[in-house]
């Protein structure tokens, strides 16, 4: 059993119960209560009640069979074995069942002896017992005869009162079993009294039959019962079958005077075909028959008609042809694939079975119990046939014709297998009628076929016009009051039927469709066919007669075209208005035909309706051409012929092409789409800012796991189609009737609405939009192609979606042409204005500009930069000068020119942008991109008209914000200013760069860059007027200076508790000299690193001048050390001390070097000395110590300008290391400051040197060797010389020290010599002093004398 829903896709909807050795008898009845669904089943030996949960208690997608199990079937409370309690031998051949309101199950089983086995199964959960009775009506003699005479002696077969068919129905608080028996009688059994309460001879209602033969046994009478409408009694429909005649008789069982009787309603004579099954509804009697050719026929009889009616035939889908003829222009593989896998032709299961037979090795276990994949089966079919073809082809080469025949044979073989399985699956078993909804369906072996109501066009074209009348046009309001027009249409359909049945061959029909596919104009097709048809003289004669019966043929044709047009001449009316609907009505109808079965039903209905109308229009078009050809011979005047040619023929051709396009939609299979493709499509829609695209974010995707062969229309139903149908239906009054026959009332409007939604001649663009969202690019291209030559509606919109298709198919230039062509409809097509642009603008040019912006965003998703530039240029050319979107277009041009490397074009686009904000943004982007590409020359050389301040600001911001190790905008800024001659600004930039390098980039590289920046800054500033060779450096100060390093001081508050004021920036002027000093420090540090790559030298902040000098001296960079000290006006003492120390060190190692024992030290010493300017003093015989002493002598003579401080520091350094002073040093020191040297001798206990120096110094004072001590005159103690002095304190200390050492003869002698020398000095000094005094006196007396005179 399978549960099928038209409204929901059910899971777990298949279940199979197998009754071992117990075939089913009778019908399976299904009963529904508020909580459960009961299925009553009868077999030859048992009856069963199956109970399932009601759908209202389950989720919508869960089947009632989802939790089915065999345990419930085996429950003794739900089944009863039929036992033979009487001992009589009988056989059950039919049965019926019923469920009471208290859920008690009633079964009636008919036996071949004429008895009825009556079984009651109590309600579930009750304590009642099961009851089995045998109902039989017989006389006393019959009972004795049955009981006493054995069956073999009686020769009894089937009793004449054996029930051929029976049914159960409640009436008047009782339950009755109605049986139609072999003796052509209806018997009515009461289940309460278990008696037959009525027997009616049906032959009484067949007088003709009864008069011919008194005793006639039926050959398979059947009985059906239908509840009465609105409280009326039920209707019994009895099918009476005799050997030469059959009929239906309808009765009402009524209670009159306490006796049940049958009220005869009517007799209906059956069709001539063999009856398979029949069904009864309130207003129709349906019969399922087979004709002499074995074809299935479904006919119905209208019971409530007020006019004389006959059986009407339902037009079932015809069987597939046994053999297919491949057109000459098609390949067999292509043709058979298209035909076999066309939606609705063969089921996937049928193709899979055919494949298993054809291949014999298909592993069907891959699919298991799950629905098989249509894509997988298709691939397997192609692969299997191709393999078979390869095995069939011999090793030698085949001609093209032979290869064609091999393909034809193999594909025809597979098609034949599919056809055979399809015929078996389509075998009809019965007819089903749902009395509540009006649904009629055929039960086939493998599927369910629905019978739907036809519209008026289908009815007239498919039925015999002789069986139609003007009353059939009651559904057409425009023709209700036009009986003459209706009769004219019926006469016109006779012409169409004549043409289609007798003269149009299959080749002609295929030729018409093929020509339409290749976009040949319909009038050319029709005239060509007319020429061929007019060769049949009989056709001309018959048409002349038929056309003469059509009154006012142009008006009739025009009326027929109006009712054929789905838009009824108003394409604007097919737009679905957004109206707020009642939520309750929406909820009721929201799931109507929403399941896969329901969607297939609607799609198939549309396909059938469209195909029928296309065939009608094809025949009508040919008839119209033939009518104009026949002219007056057919009673058509010249004016009527002119009207047909100028008005009717174009309309007919227009509709013919529209219906052909719809036929293509209904028969085209969608392509499977990968998830990544769908995601990319969604990104495109987001780029277009279309958030309300139909089902753009639907969860249903077309994957290769699709189990059914769906069409584009069915796919559309799975998207927005269903919701649109529901919205339109909710606005109608279909649901106001109670009860509402959903099938007969809503099915036809539903598929007609669906047809209108996909109708090409419409303002609505919903269907192409949906195909685009589902990535059906190839199908959409074909759709546009079919409509391109004739449909003016939505032409620009179709161009737009075609452009998107080309984009996704990697044909960008075709896409560009389509987008440019689509701009013409921007102002007047619903899709472009309301869906794509969503703008309130009225100006066509502004709308076109907005359109181009949307297309540009779409092209950006595909990175088609050159085409974007073309679009932007086109948009700028057509835009108004005051259009607010012009800056955006210029920005787009700039952006994509820049990405393509068109720097000049990008610059021009930036300059042309009228929006200063966007222009600045573009400028910023230009800077960043060209810097990343290292195209700095182009960036610097652009003129930047009116943008120089902006570009400088941007570069400064970028320079100050980015990491110096990854990007260097300072060099660019420097080059920018140098290129424009702004040297002062260039110097400022490089100085700032050096400052940041000092703070942010440690290591050798950072210091090297600092040096380069200082040099660049110095070079730039030296090119500036000296009066302006300065720059401004920001310095952070505070209004109230608080030392930051004060301990225990709050960083936010002062000592008095007041809040610290925020720092502010004061300008600080930096002159060229200061920059030079900073450069000296950096250069010195760099030289230190080059000399000694010590990591500690690169870490930490910049070294001070004193720290730098110390490191330079240590490294031997004496020249630089002196320059740094002089530049910062620092004392040179550390330099001289360091050099003196090196001289001592070198001298101490000199002996080892001479002996060849310390060559490494010598090399290090020479390396240490090599960084200084030694001049020409170095020779091959010079030692490092000599060179060091030479440097010391050189530097002392160079830098000891005033005083003797450097001699003093050197002397102290040497004496502290007990190193004897070089002669040149003592000689120099004596000339500069002999007393100071004497004092140092004494301080460092060099008494002997001090004594000898005192002796020499006294001699110099007395005039002997005065030039060696720097005395001004050669005879200091002469009368005429200036005054001189001796360091008496130092001499006294020396004398005291020498006197204290009485153990050393040398010191005693030195003390004696000093004493004698001092005595001599004092004598001479005394003599000189007296002479000085005497001279002074004489001078004074002379002066006094002169005064007195």
CSV table of C-alpha atoms in Angstrom, one decimal, residues 203-482:
chain,number,residue,atom,x,y,z
A,203,UNK,CA,-35.6,-7.6,-14.8
A,204,UNK,CA,-38.7,-5.7,-14.0
A,205,UNK,CA,-36.8,-2.6,-15.0
A,206,UNK,CA,-35.6,-4.2,-18.2
A,207,UNK,CA,-38.9,-5.1,-19.9
A,208,UNK,CA,-37.3,-5.9,-23.2
A,209,UNK,CA,-35.1,-8.5,-21.7
A,210,UNK,CA,-37.8,-10.1,-19.6
A,211,UNK,CA,-40.1,-10.5,-22.5
A,212,UNK,CA,-37.4,-12.4,-24.5
A,213,UNK,CA,-36.5,-14.9,-21.8
A,214,UNK,CA,-38.0,-15.6,-18.4
A,215,UNK,CA,-34.9,-16.9,-16.7
A,216,UNK,CA,-31.8,-15.1,-17.4
A,217,UNK,CA,-28.7,-15.5,-15.3
A,218,UNK,CA,-26.3,-12.5,-15.1
A,219,UNK,CA,-22.7,-12.9,-16.3
A,220,UNK,CA,-21.1,-10.5,-13.8
A,221,UNK,CA,-23.5,-8.0,-12.3
A,222,UNK,CA,-21.8,-5.3,-10.2
A,223,UNK,CA,-23.1,-3.0,-7.6
A,224,UNK,CA,-21.9,0.4,-6.3
A,225,UNK,CA,-23.5,2.8,-3.8
A,226,UNK,CA,-23.1,6.5,-3.4
A,227,UNK,CA,-24.2,8.6,-0.4
A,228,UNK,CA,-27.1,10.9,-1.2
A,229,UNK,CA,-26.4,14.6,-1.3
A,230,UNK,CA,-27.9,16.9,1.4
A,231,UNK,CA,-29.7,14.2,3.4
A,232,UNK,CA,-31.2,12.4,0.4
A,233,UNK,CA,-31.2,8.6,0.3
A,234,UNK,CA,-28.1,6.8,-1.2
A,235,UNK,CA,-28.0,5.9,-4.8
A,236,UNK,CA,-27.5,2.3,-5.9
A,237,UNK,CA,-25.9,1.9,-9.3
A,238,UNK,CA,-26.3,-1.6,-10.7
A,239,UNK,CA,-24.5,-2.8,-13.7
A,240,UNK,CA,-26.5,-5.6,-15.4
A,241,UNK,CA,-24.5,-7.7,-17.8
A,242,UNK,CA,-26.1,-10.2,-20.1
A,243,UNK,CA,-24.7,-12.1,-23.0
A,244,UNK,CA,-26.0,-9.6,-25.6
A,245,UNK,CA,-26.8,-6.5,-23.7
A,246,UNK,CA,-25.7,-4.5,-20.7
A,247,UNK,CA,-27.1,-1.5,-18.8
A,248,UNK,CA,-26.9,0.6,-15.7
A,249,UNK,CA,-29.9,1.0,-13.4
A,250,UNK,CA,-30.0,3.6,-10.7
A,251,UNK,CA,-32.2,3.3,-7.6
A,252,UNK,CA,-32.9,5.0,-4.3
A,253,UNK,CA,-33.6,2.6,-1.4
A,254,UNK,CA,-36.5,4.2,0.5
A,255,UNK,CA,-38.6,3.2,3.4
A,256,UNK,CA,-42.4,3.4,2.7
A,257,UNK,CA,-45.0,2.2,5.2
A,258,UNK,CA,-42.2,0.4,7.1
A,259,UNK,CA,-41.1,-1.6,4.1
A,260,UNK,CA,-37.9,-0.9,2.2
A,261,UNK,CA,-38.4,-0.6,-1.6
A,262,UNK,CA,-36.2,0.5,-4.5
A,263,UNK,CA,-37.2,3.7,-6.2
A,264,UNK,CA,-36.1,3.4,-9.8
A,265,UNK,CA,-34.3,6.5,-11.1
A,266,UNK,CA,-33.1,5.8,-14.6
A,267,UNK,CA,-31.6,3.2,-16.9
A,268,UNK,CA,-28.4,4.0,-18.8
A,269,UNK,CA,-27.4,1.8,-21.6
A,270,UNK,CA,-23.7,1.0,-21.5
A,271,UNK,CA,-21.1,1.6,-24.2
A,272,UNK,CA,-20.3,-1.2,-26.6
A,273,UNK,CA,-16.9,-1.7,-25.0
A,274,UNK,CA,-16.1,-4.3,-22.3
A,275,UNK,CA,-16.6,-2.9,-18.9
A,276,UNK,CA,-13.6,-3.2,-16.5
A,277,UNK,CA,-14.9,-1.1,-13.6
A,278,UNK,CA,-17.3,1.7,-12.9
A,279,UNK,CA,-17.8,4.3,-10.2
A,280,UNK,CA,-20.6,6.6,-9.0
A,281,UNK,CA,-20.5,10.1,-7.7
A,282,UNK,CA,-23.2,12.6,-6.9
A,283,UNK,CA,-23.6,13.8,-10.4
A,284,UNK,CA,-21.7,11.4,-12.7
A,285,UNK,CA,-21.5,7.8,-13.5
A,286,UNK,CA,-18.0,6.7,-14.7
A,287,UNK,CA,-17.2,3.6,-16.7
A,288,UNK,CA,-13.8,2.1,-17.4
A,289,UNK,CA,-13.8,0.0,-20.6
A,290,UNK,CA,-11.6,-1.6,-23.2
A,291,UNK,CA,-12.4,-1.6,-26.9
A,292,UNK,CA,-11.7,-4.3,-29.4
A,293,UNK,CA,-8.1,-3.1,-29.9
A,294,UNK,CA,-7.4,-3.5,-26.2
A,295,UNK,CA,-7.2,0.3,-25.6
A,296,UNK,CA,-8.5,1.7,-22.3
A,297,UNK,CA,-11.5,4.0,-22.5
A,298,UNK,CA,-13.0,6.1,-19.7
A,299,UNK,CA,-16.5,7.4,-20.2
A,300,UNK,CA,-18.8,9.3,-18.0
A,301,UNK,CA,-22.5,10.0,-17.9
A,302,UNK,CA,-23.8,13.3,-16.5
A,303,UNK,CA,-26.6,12.5,-14.0
A,304,UNK,CA,-27.8,16.0,-13.2
A,305,UNK,CA,-28.1,17.3,-16.7
A,306,UNK,CA,-31.5,18.8,-17.7
A,307,UNK,CA,-30.9,18.0,-21.4
A,308,UNK,CA,-30.7,14.7,-23.2
A,309,UNK,CA,-27.1,13.6,-22.9
A,310,UNK,CA,-25.1,10.7,-24.0
A,311,UNK,CA,-22.0,9.0,-22.8
A,312,UNK,CA,-19.0,11.4,-23.0
A,313,UNK,CA,-15.6,10.0,-23.5
A,314,UNK,CA,-12.6,11.1,-21.3
A,315,UNK,CA,-9.6,11.8,-23.4
A,316,UNK,CA,-6.9,9.5,-22.0
A,317,UNK,CA,-3.2,10.0,-22.8
A,318,UNK,CA,-2.5,7.9,-25.8
A,319,UNK,CA,-0.1,5.0,-25.7
A,320,UNK,CA,3.4,5.5,-27.0
A,321,UNK,CA,4.2,4.4,-30.6
A,322,UNK,CA,5.8,1.0,-30.9
A,323,UNK,CA,8.4,2.3,-33.4
A,324,UNK,CA,9.9,5.7,-33.6
A,325,UNK,CA,11.0,7.4,-36.8
A,326,UNK,CA,14.2,9.4,-36.3
A,327,UNK,CA,14.1,12.7,-38.4
A,328,UNK,CA,16.7,12.9,-41.0
A,329,UNK,CA,18.3,15.9,-39.4
A,330,UNK,CA,18.7,14.3,-35.9
A,331,UNK,CA,21.1,11.8,-34.5
A,332,UNK,CA,19.5,8.6,-33.1
A,333,UNK,CA,21.2,9.0,-29.7
A,334,UNK,CA,20.1,12.6,-29.4
A,335,UNK,CA,16.6,11.9,-30.6
A,336,UNK,CA,16.0,8.8,-28.4
A,337,UNK,CA,17.4,10.4,-25.3
A,338,UNK,CA,15.2,13.4,-25.7
A,339,UNK,CA,12.1,11.2,-26.3
A,340,UNK,CA,12.7,8.6,-23.6
A,341,UNK,CA,13.6,11.0,-20.9
A,342,UNK,CA,10.9,13.5,-21.7
A,343,UNK,CA,9.0,14.5,-18.5
A,344,UNK,CA,5.9,12.4,-18.0
A,345,UNK,CA,6.6,9.9,-20.7
A,346,UNK,CA,8.3,7.0,-18.9
A,347,UNK,CA,8.8,6.8,-15.1
A,348,UNK,CA,12.2,6.3,-13.7
A,349,UNK,CA,11.2,2.9,-12.4
A,350,UNK,CA,10.2,1.8,-15.9
A,351,UNK,CA,13.5,3.0,-17.4
A,352,UNK,CA,15.4,1.3,-14.7
A,353,UNK,CA,13.6,-2.0,-15.3
A,354,UNK,CA,14.2,-1.7,-19.0
A,355,UNK,CA,17.9,-1.0,-18.3
A,356,UNK,CA,18.2,-4.1,-16.1
A,357,UNK,CA,16.8,-6.3,-18.9
A,358,UNK,CA,19.0,-4.6,-21.5
A,359,UNK,CA,22.2,-4.7,-19.6
A,360,UNK,CA,21.6,-7.7,-17.4
A,361,UNK,CA,24.4,-6.5,-15.1
A,362,UNK,CA,22.9,-3.3,-13.6
A,363,UNK,CA,23.5,-3.3,-9.9
A,364,UNK,CA,20.1,-2.3,-8.7
A,365,UNK,CA,21.1,-2.7,-5.0
A,366,UNK,CA,22.8,0.7,-5.3
A,367,UNK,CA,19.5,2.4,-4.9
A,368,UNK,CA,18.0,0.1,-2.3
A,369,UNK,CA,14.5,1.2,-1.2
A,370,UNK,CA,15.2,4.8,-1.9
A,371,UNK,CA,13.9,6.6,-5.0
A,372,UNK,CA,16.3,6.0,-7.9
A,373,UNK,CA,18.2,8.9,-9.3
A,374,UNK,CA,17.0,10.0,-12.7
A,375,UNK,CA,20.4,11.4,-13.6
A,376,UNK,CA,22.1,8.2,-12.5
A,377,UNK,CA,19.7,6.1,-14.6
A,378,UNK,CA,20.2,8.3,-17.6
A,379,UNK,CA,24.0,8.1,-17.4
A,380,UNK,CA,23.8,4.3,-17.0
A,381,UNK,CA,21.5,4.0,-20.1
A,382,UNK,CA,23.9,6.0,-22.2
A,383,UNK,CA,26.9,4.1,-21.0
A,384,UNK,CA,25.3,0.7,-21.5
A,385,UNK,CA,24.2,1.4,-25.0
A,386,UNK,CA,27.5,3.0,-26.0
A,387,UNK,CA,29.3,-0.1,-24.6
A,388,UNK,CA,27.0,-2.4,-26.6
A,389,UNK,CA,27.6,-0.3,-29.7
A,390,UNK,CA,31.3,-0.6,-29.3
A,391,UNK,CA,31.1,-4.3,-28.9
A,392,UNK,CA,28.9,-4.6,-32.0
A,393,UNK,CA,31.2,-2.5,-34.3
A,394,UNK,CA,33.7,-4.8,-36.0
A,395,UNK,CA,37.4,-4.0,-35.9
A,396,UNK,CA,37.4,-2.6,-39.4
A,397,UNK,CA,36.1,0.9,-40.1
A,398,UNK,CA,32.4,1.5,-40.7
A,399,UNK,CA,30.8,3.9,-43.1
A,400,UNK,CA,28.8,6.7,-41.7
A,401,UNK,CA,25.6,5.1,-42.8
A,402,UNK,CA,26.4,1.8,-41.2
A,403,UNK,CA,27.4,3.5,-38.0
A,404,UNK,CA,24.1,5.4,-38.1
A,405,UNK,CA,22.2,2.1,-38.5
A,406,UNK,CA,24.0,0.5,-35.5
A,407,UNK,CA,23.1,3.4,-33.3
A,408,UNK,CA,19.5,3.4,-34.6
A,409,UNK,CA,19.2,-0.4,-33.9
A,410,UNK,CA,20.6,-0.3,-30.3
A,411,UNK,CA,18.6,2.7,-29.2
A,412,UNK,CA,15.4,1.3,-30.8
A,413,UNK,CA,16.0,-1.9,-29.0
A,414,UNK,CA,16.2,-0.2,-25.7
A,415,UNK,CA,13.2,1.9,-26.5
A,416,UNK,CA,11.2,-1.2,-27.3
A,417,UNK,CA,12.1,-2.6,-23.9
A,418,UNK,CA,10.9,0.6,-22.2
A,419,UNK,CA,7.7,0.5,-24.2
A,420,UNK,CA,6.9,-3.0,-23.1
A,421,UNK,CA,7.4,-2.3,-19.4
A,422,UNK,CA,5.4,0.9,-19.8
A,423,UNK,CA,2.5,-1.0,-21.3
A,424,UNK,CA,2.5,-3.4,-18.4
A,425,UNK,CA,2.7,-0.6,-15.8
A,426,UNK,CA,-0.1,1.3,-17.5
A,427,UNK,CA,-2.5,-1.6,-17.5
A,428,UNK,CA,-5.8,-0.3,-15.9
A,429,UNK,CA,-7.2,-2.2,-12.9
A,430,UNK,CA,-10.1,0.0,-11.8
A,431,UNK,CA,-11.5,3.5,-11.4
A,432,UNK,CA,-11.5,5.5,-8.2
A,433,UNK,CA,-13.9,8.3,-7.4
A,434,UNK,CA,-13.6,10.6,-4.4
A,435,UNK,CA,-17.1,11.7,-3.6
A,436,UNK,CA,-15.9,14.5,-1.3
A,437,UNK,CA,-13.5,16.3,-3.7
A,438,UNK,CA,-14.9,15.1,-7.0
A,439,UNK,CA,-11.6,13.5,-7.9
A,440,UNK,CA,-11.6,10.7,-10.5
A,441,UNK,CA,-8.6,8.5,-11.0
A,442,UNK,CA,-7.6,5.4,-12.8
A,443,UNK,CA,-5.9,2.7,-10.8
A,444,UNK,CA,-3.2,1.2,-12.9
A,445,UNK,CA,-0.8,-1.6,-12.1
A,446,UNK,CA,2.1,0.7,-11.1
A,447,UNK,CA,0.7,4.1,-10.8
A,448,UNK,CA,-2.3,6.3,-10.4
A,449,UNK,CA,-3.7,8.3,-13.3
A,450,UNK,CA,-5.9,11.3,-12.7
A,451,UNK,CA,-8.8,12.4,-14.8
A,452,UNK,CA,-9.0,16.2,-14.9
A,453,UNK,CA,-11.7,18.5,-16.3
A,454,UNK,CA,-11.0,20.0,-19.7
A,455,UNK,CA,-11.4,23.6,-20.7
A,456,UNK,CA,-13.7,24.6,-23.6
A,457,UNK,CA,-10.9,24.6,-26.2
A,458,UNK,CA,-9.8,21.1,-25.3
A,459,UNK,CA,-13.4,19.8,-25.2
A,460,UNK,CA,-14.2,21.2,-28.7
A,461,UNK,CA,-11.0,20.1,-30.3
A,462,UNK,CA,-10.9,16.6,-28.8
A,463,UNK,CA,-14.6,15.7,-29.0
A,464,UNK,CA,-16.7,15.2,-32.0
A,465,UNK,CA,-18.3,18.6,-32.8
A,466,UNK,CA,-21.5,16.7,-33.5
A,467,UNK,CA,-21.8,15.9,-29.8
A,468,UNK,CA,-21.3,19.6,-28.8
A,469,UNK,CA,-23.8,22.3,-28.5
A,470,UNK,CA,-23.8,26.0,-27.7
A,471,UNK,CA,-24.6,25.2,-24.0
A,472,UNK,CA,-21.0,23.9,-23.7
A,473,UNK,CA,-19.9,27.5,-23.8
A,474,UNK,CA,-21.5,28.3,-20.5
A,475,UNK,CA,-18.1,28.7,-18.8
A,476,UNK,CA,-17.2,31.5,-21.3
A,477,UNK,CA,-18.8,34.7,-20.2
A,478,UNK,CA,-18.0,36.4,-23.4
A,479,UNK,CA,-19.9,33.8,-25.4
A,480,UNK,CA,-22.8,33.0,-23.1
A,481,UNK,CA,-25.2,35.5,-24.8
A,482,UNK,CA,-23.9,34.8,-28.4
